[in-house]
Amino acid sequence: MIDLRSDTVTRPTAAMRRAMAEAQVGDDVLGDDPTVQALERRTAEVLGLQAAVYMPSGTMTNQVAIRAHTEPGDEIILEAMAHSYFFESGAPAALSGVSCRLIEGRRGLFTAEQVRAALRPRNYHFPPTRLVCVENTHNRGGGTVWPLAQVEQVAAAAREAGLALHMDGARLWNASAASGVPERQYARHFDSVSVCFSKGLGAPVGSALAGTAAFIERARRFRKMFGGGMRQAGIIAAGALYALEHHRARLAEDHANARRLAEGIAAMPGIDLDPATVETNIVIFRVTSMPAADLAARLKAAGVLVLASGPDAIRAVTHLDVSREQIDEAVARFKQFLI
Ligand code: TLP
């Protein structure tokens, strides 16, 4: 099987498993796990932020951030297809009691003017707006990278209005690999940043939320409340730490493979895709000759797994466990159904 459903499907490498097996551990809820602490310190350092806290998932880091920035009844601003809104099970309403004001982005990116237009007058008829969320890279946008200048403009608009800023950086590593902008250059514009180790970096479990020491202290309370306190978590943190140190530099390969896949299938009949829009490891395209689910089912029977991400849309994601040869093989299998 050539598994292009997500970059979350990777298995830990032999070296990563060794690091996990040898990890020193302790009870992290009691503050005793040296490996979790090392991961948190190193993550904060890479992001140029004061502190970080390890959690089981990207969903939890995003939702803890939203909860820690707001109080029930507040409003937050997000892009309409933002993972935190679209794919996290309604959590902003359920866990934080906030309403979401949505901005229609272009491939997931929005402008400072759109933020200004979404602001509410300070008047007790309206919910107080507290937070702007940016997703980099943007998943449903097709792995889109935020240009640094656009982040700066959006951050300035949020600051003028006294709002906090959170970045869903589940794939910030990919954004940095593709743009050459170091993670910390993005992170410095945000009050909080969440990053995932279990996507492009290939670790089995975990994400971190970073920010000021005071913010992370507050976030720790909500992590506990949401059930994210883990005990000898050093076992999995060791995999994440290994991934952070060893797997960032290779992300360019995944990006080249994604572009290769896009170029290989774009000219096939029944596919609507501009390969130039593929900036990182996510390829999203329209299927015009049959329902997307049918194409996904046929590909599955031929040994290629992709996700139908809408009635006429398919997403394919490259990662650590797919080689360039497998991409060429996948293109050949697409061809069987699209000639
Ligand atoms: N995304 C998953 C699915 O939920 C769609 C995937 O396969 O891409 N932020 C972003 C931008 C994400 O893409 C994801 C996961 C998350 C947060 C949530 O991470 P987890 O799955 O660890 O909760």
Tab-separated table of C-alpha atoms and ligand atoms in Angstrom:
chain	number	residue	atom	x	y	z
A	1	MET	CA	0.000	0.000	0.000
A	2	ILE	CA	1.166	3.509	-0.821
A	3	ASP	CA	-0.494	5.441	1.962
A	4	LEU	CA	-1.090	9.091	1.037
A	5	ARG	CA	-4.048	9.664	3.367
A	6	SER	CA	-2.070	11.848	5.749
A	7	ASP	CA	1.388	12.549	7.120
A	8	THR	CA	0.015	11.195	10.406
A	9	VAL	CA	0.341	7.591	9.159
A	10	THR	CA	4.122	7.295	9.555
A	11	ARG	CA	5.623	4.638	11.829
A	12	PRO	CA	8.572	5.404	14.103
A	13	THR	CA	11.962	4.598	12.565
A	14	ALA	CA	14.354	2.120	14.180
A	15	ALA	CA	16.500	4.953	15.576
A	16	MET	CA	13.429	6.703	16.952
A	17	ARG	CA	12.251	3.488	18.591
A	18	ARG	CA	15.675	3.107	20.209
A	19	ALA	CA	15.482	6.643	21.601
A	20	MET	CA	12.031	5.835	22.962
A	21	ALA	CA	13.131	2.546	24.507
A	22	GLU	CA	16.045	4.225	26.254
A	23	ALA	CA	14.144	7.321	27.449
A	24	GLN	CA	14.366	8.333	31.074
A	25	VAL	CA	10.886	8.755	32.451
A	26	GLY	CA	9.009	9.937	35.527
A	27	ASP	CA	5.488	10.994	36.430
A	28	ASP	CA	4.937	14.078	34.292
A	29	VAL	CA	1.752	15.123	36.098
A	30	LEU	CA	3.957	15.424	39.191
A	31	GLY	CA	6.556	17.294	37.117
A	32	ASP	CA	9.065	14.422	37.190
A	33	ASP	CA	9.620	13.380	33.589
A	34	PRO	CA	13.037	14.581	32.382
A	35	THR	CA	12.408	13.639	28.747
A	36	VAL	CA	9.142	15.568	28.560
A	37	GLN	CA	10.914	18.527	30.149
A	38	ALA	CA	13.753	18.307	27.640
A	39	LEU	CA	11.254	18.228	24.762
A	40	GLU	CA	9.378	21.219	26.153
A	41	ARG	CA	12.597	23.214	26.609
A	42	ARG	CA	13.876	22.365	23.156
A	43	THR	CA	10.548	23.171	21.489
A	44	ALA	CA	10.396	26.556	23.208
A	45	GLU	CA	13.978	27.200	22.118
A	46	VAL	CA	13.328	26.317	18.463
A	47	LEU	CA	10.281	28.584	18.493
A	48	GLY	CA	12.077	31.375	20.364
A	49	LEU	CA	9.318	31.432	22.995
A	50	GLN	CA	9.645	31.243	26.783
A	51	ALA	CA	7.977	27.938	27.535
A	52	ALA	CA	6.126	24.981	26.070
A	53	VAL	CA	3.885	22.167	27.283
A	54	TYR	CA	3.578	18.697	25.734
A	55	MET	CA	0.132	17.285	24.957
A	56	PRO	CA	-1.311	14.196	23.286
A	57	SER	CA	-2.645	15.892	20.143
A	58	GLY	CA	-2.798	18.976	17.957
A	59	THR	CA	-6.493	19.212	18.679
A	60	MET	CA	-5.750	19.496	22.377
A	61	THR	CA	-3.013	22.121	21.956
A	62	ASN	CA	-5.316	24.266	19.822
A	63	GLN	CA	-8.288	23.907	22.121
A	64	VAL	CA	-6.274	24.490	25.289
A	65	ALA	CA	-4.878	27.635	23.637
A	66	ILE	CA	-8.357	28.872	22.748
A	67	ARG	CA	-9.568	28.155	26.279
A	68	ALA	CA	-6.557	29.847	27.866
A	69	HIS	CA	-6.940	33.005	25.738
A	70	THR	CA	-10.678	33.446	26.308
A	71	GLU	CA	-13.596	33.294	28.703
A	72	PRO	CA	-17.014	31.813	27.865
A	73	GLY	CA	-19.053	34.273	25.795
A	74	ASP	CA	-16.034	35.693	23.974
A	75	GLU	CA	-15.553	35.489	20.229
A	76	ILE	CA	-12.565	34.324	18.227
A	77	ILE	CA	-11.671	34.987	14.593
A	78	LEU	CA	-10.639	32.077	12.370
A	79	GLU	CA	-10.490	31.216	8.702
A	80	ALA	CA	-13.600	29.298	7.583
A	81	MET	CA	-11.647	26.087	6.903
A	82	ALA	CA	-9.340	26.360	9.924
A	83	HIS	CA	-8.694	22.964	11.493
A	84	SER	CA	-9.587	24.312	14.960
A	85	TYR	CA	-13.047	25.223	13.708
A	86	PHE	CA	-13.720	22.758	10.906
A	87	PHE	CA	-12.124	19.533	12.138
A	88	GLU	CA	-12.079	19.659	15.931
A	89	SER	CA	-15.549	18.421	16.645
A	90	GLY	CA	-17.069	21.786	17.579
A	91	ALA	CA	-14.637	22.137	20.470
A	92	PRO	CA	-14.446	25.974	20.622
A	93	ALA	CA	-18.161	26.080	21.479
A	94	ALA	CA	-18.195	22.944	23.616
A	95	LEU	CA	-14.988	23.396	25.616
A	96	SER	CA	-14.434	27.162	25.677
A	97	GLY	CA	-17.983	28.490	25.194
A	98	VAL	CA	-16.787	30.907	22.517
A	99	SER	CA	-18.393	31.860	19.224
A	100	CYS	CA	-16.370	31.696	16.036
A	101	ARG	CA	-16.350	34.567	13.579
A	102	LEU	CA	-15.196	33.157	10.267
A	103	ILE	CA	-13.157	34.789	7.542
A	104	GLU	CA	-13.284	33.378	3.997
A	105	GLY	CA	-9.639	33.025	3.090
A	106	ARG	CA	-7.858	32.379	-0.191
A	107	ARG	CA	-6.412	28.896	0.073
A	108	GLY	CA	-6.655	29.402	3.832
A	109	LEU	CA	-4.880	32.756	3.993
A	110	PHE	CA	-6.579	36.013	4.899
A	111	THR	CA	-5.575	39.667	5.027
A	112	ALA	CA	-5.273	42.372	7.673
A	113	GLU	CA	-8.230	44.175	6.037
A	114	GLN	CA	-10.366	41.075	6.512
A	115	VAL	CA	-9.413	40.991	10.195
A	116	ARG	CA	-10.358	44.660	10.581
A	117	ALA	CA	-13.675	44.038	8.823
A	118	ALA	CA	-14.443	41.165	11.234
A	119	LEU	CA	-13.909	43.232	14.383
A	120	ARG	CA	-16.910	44.073	16.529
A	121	PRO	CA	-17.510	47.526	17.959
A	122	ARG	CA	-16.861	47.527	21.728
A	123	ASN	CA	-20.510	47.595	22.702
A	124	TYR	CA	-22.377	45.280	25.043
A	125	HIS	CA	-24.612	44.015	22.236
A	126	PHE	CA	-21.652	42.069	20.859
A	127	PRO	CA	-19.417	39.336	22.184
A	128	PRO	CA	-15.940	40.663	22.998
A	129	THR	CA	-13.471	39.559	20.337
A	130	ARG	CA	-10.333	38.146	21.962
A	131	LEU	CA	-8.273	36.082	19.573
A	132	VAL	CA	-7.202	35.667	15.955
A	133	CYS	CA	-6.054	32.211	14.801
A	134	VAL	CA	-3.720	31.594	11.872
A	135	GLU	CA	-3.016	28.113	10.457
A	136	ASN	CA	0.440	27.655	8.910
A	137	THR	CA	0.625	25.652	6.719
A	138	HIS	CA	-3.083	25.657	6.007
A	139	ASN	CA	-4.333	22.114	5.693
A	140	ARG	CA	-7.603	22.457	3.746
A	141	GLY	CA	-6.089	25.335	1.801
A	142	GLY	CA	-3.732	22.719	0.316
A	143	GLY	CA	-0.652	23.056	2.523
A	144	THR	CA	-0.447	26.801	1.906
A	145	VAL	CA	2.474	28.712	3.443
A	146	TRP	CA	1.843	32.116	4.978
A	147	PRO	CA	4.220	34.758	3.611
A	148	LEU	CA	5.921	36.376	6.608
A	149	ALA	CA	4.845	39.875	5.505
A	150	GLN	CA	1.203	38.798	5.510
A	151	VAL	CA	1.579	37.377	9.029
A	152	GLU	CA	3.100	40.690	10.139
A	153	GLN	CA	0.176	42.654	8.689
A	154	VAL	CA	-2.450	40.386	10.239
A	155	ALA	CA	-0.621	40.501	13.584
A	156	ALA	CA	-0.482	44.319	13.442
A	157	ALA	CA	-4.244	44.481	12.780
A	158	ALA	CA	-4.909	42.138	15.717
A	159	ARG	CA	-2.590	44.090	18.036
A	160	GLU	CA	-4.210	47.439	17.122
A	161	ALA	CA	-7.505	45.951	18.277
A	162	GLY	CA	-5.997	44.496	21.475
A	163	LEU	CA	-6.492	40.889	20.344
A	164	ALA	CA	-4.303	37.900	21.117
A	165	LEU	CA	-2.878	35.741	18.310
A	166	HIS	CA	-2.584	31.962	18.128
A	167	MET	CA	-0.872	29.984	15.394
A	168	ASP	CA	-1.936	26.431	14.607
A	169	GLY	CA	1.513	25.356	13.487
A	170	ALA	CA	0.768	21.642	13.192
A	171	ARG	CA	2.846	21.900	10.008
A	172	LEU	CA	4.921	24.975	10.850
A	173	TRP	CA	7.984	22.807	10.147
A	174	ASN	CA	6.795	22.423	6.555
A	175	ALA	CA	6.132	26.167	6.263
A	176	SER	CA	9.689	26.896	7.381
A	177	ALA	CA	11.250	24.238	5.156
A	178	ALA	CA	9.359	25.583	2.135
A	179	SER	CA	9.819	29.316	2.747
A	180	GLY	CA	13.238	29.378	4.404
A	181	VAL	CA	11.697	31.512	7.181
A	182	PRO	CA	12.829	29.968	10.492
A	183	GLU	CA	10.048	28.817	12.823
A	184	ARG	CA	10.967	31.467	15.379
A	185	GLN	CA	10.508	34.262	12.831
A	186	TYR	CA	6.906	33.223	12.438
A	187	ALA	CA	6.424	32.466	16.136
A	188	ARG	CA	7.532	35.883	17.384
A	189	HIS	CA	4.293	37.418	16.077
A	190	PHE	CA	2.087	35.137	18.183
A	191	ASP	CA	1.107	34.828	21.841
A	192	SER	CA	0.842	31.088	21.426
A	193	VAL	CA	1.936	28.526	18.880
A	194	SER	CA	0.965	24.889	18.644
A	195	VAL	CA	3.199	22.446	16.789
A	196	CYS	CA	2.795	18.738	16.032
A	197	PHE	CA	5.485	16.072	16.155
A	198	SER	CA	3.214	13.358	14.770
A	199	LYS	CA	2.693	14.786	11.267
A	200	GLY	CA	5.565	15.700	8.947
A	201	LEU	CA	8.175	14.992	11.614
A	202	GLY	CA	7.051	11.370	11.878
A	203	ALA	CA	6.822	10.870	15.659
A	204	PRO	CA	4.108	8.512	16.869
A	205	VAL	CA	2.352	10.846	19.330
A	206	GLY	CA	2.164	14.402	20.486
A	207	SER	CA	2.085	18.132	20.050
A	208	ALA	CA	3.262	21.104	22.065
A	209	LEU	CA	1.825	24.496	22.888
A	210	ALA	CA	4.339	27.314	23.357
A	211	GLY	CA	4.101	30.897	24.599
A	212	THR	CA	5.090	33.047	27.556
A	213	ALA	CA	5.845	31.284	30.845
A	214	ALA	CA	2.691	32.783	32.387
A	215	PHE	CA	0.503	31.677	29.486
A	216	ILE	CA	1.909	28.141	29.546
A	217	GLU	CA	1.294	27.945	33.299
A	218	ARG	CA	-2.358	28.787	32.635
A	219	ALA	CA	-2.442	26.293	29.735
A	220	ARG	CA	-1.196	23.530	32.061
A	221	ARG	CA	-4.327	23.922	34.139
A	222	PHE	CA	-6.561	23.468	31.079
A	223	ARG	CA	-4.467	20.553	29.815
A	224	LYS	CA	-5.231	18.857	33.147
A	225	MET	CA	-8.904	19.835	32.942
A	226	PHE	CA	-9.231	18.450	29.393
A	227	GLY	CA	-7.667	15.159	30.468
A	228	GLY	CA	-4.275	15.677	28.862
A	229	GLY	CA	-2.069	15.078	31.898
A	230	MET	CA	0.076	12.037	31.066
A	231	ARG	CA	2.289	10.040	33.408
A	232	GLN	CA	5.498	8.391	32.046
A	233	ALA	CA	5.072	10.358	28.823
A	234	GLY	CA	8.833	10.474	28.308
A	235	ILE	CA	8.448	7.292	26.239
A	236	ILE	CA	6.530	9.173	23.556
A	237	ALA	CA	8.252	12.521	24.158
A	238	ALA	CA	11.550	10.816	23.283
A	239	GLY	CA	10.142	9.997	19.840
A	240	ALA	CA	9.018	13.588	19.444
A	241	LEU	CA	12.410	14.937	20.537
A	242	TYR	CA	14.166	12.606	18.119
A	243	ALA	CA	11.870	13.780	15.311
A	244	LEU	CA	12.451	17.438	16.165
A	245	GLU	CA	16.226	17.011	15.993
A	246	HIS	CA	16.463	14.674	12.993
A	247	HIS	CA	13.478	15.006	10.693
A	248	ARG	CA	13.049	18.711	10.000
A	249	ALA	CA	15.813	18.934	7.441
A	250	ARG	CA	14.328	16.197	5.246
A	251	LEU	CA	10.907	17.825	4.764
A	252	ALA	CA	12.055	19.312	1.450
A	253	GLU	CA	11.963	15.737	0.073
A	254	ASP	CA	8.278	15.447	0.944
A	255	HIS	CA	7.620	18.775	-0.763
A	256	ALA	CA	9.458	17.662	-3.906
A	257	ASN	CA	7.476	14.404	-3.882
A	258	ALA	CA	4.178	16.275	-3.534
A	259	ARG	CA	5.081	18.486	-6.483
A	260	ARG	CA	6.113	15.407	-8.467
A	261	LEU	CA	2.795	13.722	-7.741
A	262	ALA	CA	0.896	16.885	-8.713
A	263	GLU	CA	2.843	17.258	-11.949
A	264	GLY	CA	2.321	13.585	-12.706
A	265	ILE	CA	-1.457	13.638	-12.381
A	266	ALA	CA	-2.388	17.235	-13.339
A	267	ALA	CA	-2.543	16.521	-17.065
A	268	MET	CA	-4.756	13.444	-16.672
A	269	PRO	CA	-8.366	13.797	-17.847
A	270	GLY	CA	-10.846	14.249	-15.003
A	271	ILE	CA	-8.319	15.976	-12.722
A	272	ASP	CA	-8.414	19.698	-12.020
A	273	LEU	CA	-5.128	20.690	-10.398
A	274	ASP	CA	-2.534	23.407	-10.853
A	275	PRO	CA	0.781	21.921	-9.663
A	276	ALA	CA	2.111	25.437	-9.032
A	277	THR	CA	-0.273	25.687	-6.046
A	278	VAL	CA	1.463	22.768	-4.317
A	279	GLU	CA	3.796	24.515	-1.876
A	280	THR	CA	4.444	21.814	0.713
A	281	ASN	CA	3.417	18.176	1.289
A	282	ILE	CA	-0.330	18.425	0.675
A	283	VAL	CA	-1.927	17.962	-2.748
A	284	ILE	CA	-5.640	18.756	-3.036
A	285	PHE	CA	-7.379	18.428	-6.383
A	286	ARG	CA	-10.832	18.291	-7.937
A	287	VAL	CA	-12.080	15.193	-9.675
A	288	THR	CA	-14.421	16.003	-12.570
A	289	SER	CA	-15.059	12.610	-14.170
A	290	MET	CA	-16.512	10.661	-11.233
A	291	PRO	CA	-17.338	11.187	-7.556
A	292	ALA	CA	-14.140	11.640	-5.523
A	293	ALA	CA	-15.131	8.719	-3.272
A	294	ASP	CA	-15.292	6.411	-6.343
A	295	LEU	CA	-11.809	7.377	-7.472
A	296	ALA	CA	-10.513	6.918	-3.913
A	297	ALA	CA	-12.118	3.436	-3.786
A	298	ARG	CA	-10.604	2.418	-7.133
A	299	LEU	CA	-7.192	3.679	-6.098
A	300	LYS	CA	-7.479	1.763	-2.855
A	301	ALA	CA	-8.156	-1.429	-4.766
A	302	ALA	CA	-5.004	-0.656	-6.767
A	303	GLY	CA	-2.942	-0.147	-3.598
A	304	VAL	CA	-2.963	3.666	-3.257
A	305	LEU	CA	-4.699	5.263	-0.291
A	306	VAL	CA	-5.942	8.866	-0.544
A	307	LEU	CA	-8.740	10.739	1.243
A	308	ALA	CA	-11.870	12.037	-0.476
A	309	SER	CA	-11.956	15.426	1.278
A	310	GLY	CA	-15.244	16.492	-0.346
A	311	PRO	CA	-17.724	15.191	-2.943
A	312	ASP	CA	-15.398	16.225	-5.764
A	313	ALA	CA	-12.090	16.689	-3.920
A	314	ILE	CA	-9.221	14.406	-3.037
A	315	ARG	CA	-6.303	15.020	-0.711
A	316	ALA	CA	-2.972	13.219	-0.994
A	317	VAL	CA	-0.180	13.892	1.500
A	318	THR	CA	3.496	12.968	1.227
A	319	HIS	CA	5.619	12.018	4.224
A	320	LEU	CA	8.568	10.164	5.678
A	321	ASP	CA	7.220	6.743	4.689
A	322	VAL	CA	6.700	7.410	0.956
A	323	SER	CA	9.637	7.404	-1.407
A	324	ARG	CA	10.033	9.091	-4.768
A	325	GLU	CA	9.711	5.667	-6.433
A	326	GLN	CA	6.399	5.092	-4.676
A	327	ILE	CA	5.178	8.466	-5.934
A	328	ASP	CA	5.990	7.394	-9.491
A	329	GLU	CA	4.190	4.119	-8.851
A	330	ALA	CA	1.171	6.016	-7.480
A	331	VAL	CA	1.087	8.215	-10.615
A	332	ALA	CA	1.095	5.080	-12.783
A	333	ARG	CA	-1.829	3.648	-10.809
A	334	PHE	CA	-3.809	6.916	-11.163
A	335	LYS	CA	-3.313	6.602	-14.899
A	336	GLN	CA	-5.162	3.267	-14.955
A	337	PHE	CA	-8.393	5.034	-13.991
A	338	LEU	CA	-7.946	8.383	-15.694
A	339	ILE	CA	-7.263	7.854	-19.363
B	1	TLP	N1	-5.140	17.022	10.755
B	1	TLP	C1	-5.460	15.683	10.305
B	1	TLP	C2	-6.973	15.487	10.205
B	1	TLP	O1	-7.606	15.873	11.375
B	1	TLP	C3	-7.593	16.212	9.066
B	1	TLP	C4	-4.806	15.418	8.980
B	1	TLP	O2	-4.797	14.235	8.567
B	1	TLP	O3	-4.319	16.364	8.343
B	1	TLP	N2	-4.066	21.349	13.045
B	1	TLP	C5	-3.934	20.990	11.769
B	1	TLP	C6	-3.589	22.021	10.749
B	1	TLP	C7	-4.113	19.650	11.391
B	1	TLP	O4	-3.988	19.318	10.110
B	1	TLP	C8	-4.415	18.693	12.380
B	1	TLP	C9	-4.638	17.244	12.028
B	1	TLP	C10	-4.555	19.121	13.698
B	1	TLP	C11	-4.371	20.460	14.005
B	1	TLP	C12	-4.956	18.196	14.815
B	1	TLP	O5	-3.963	17.310	15.151
B	1	TLP	P1	-4.320	15.933	15.916
B	1	TLP	O6	-4.791	14.992	14.857
B	1	TLP	O7	-3.018	15.557	16.531
B	1	TLP	O8	-5.366	16.229	16.917
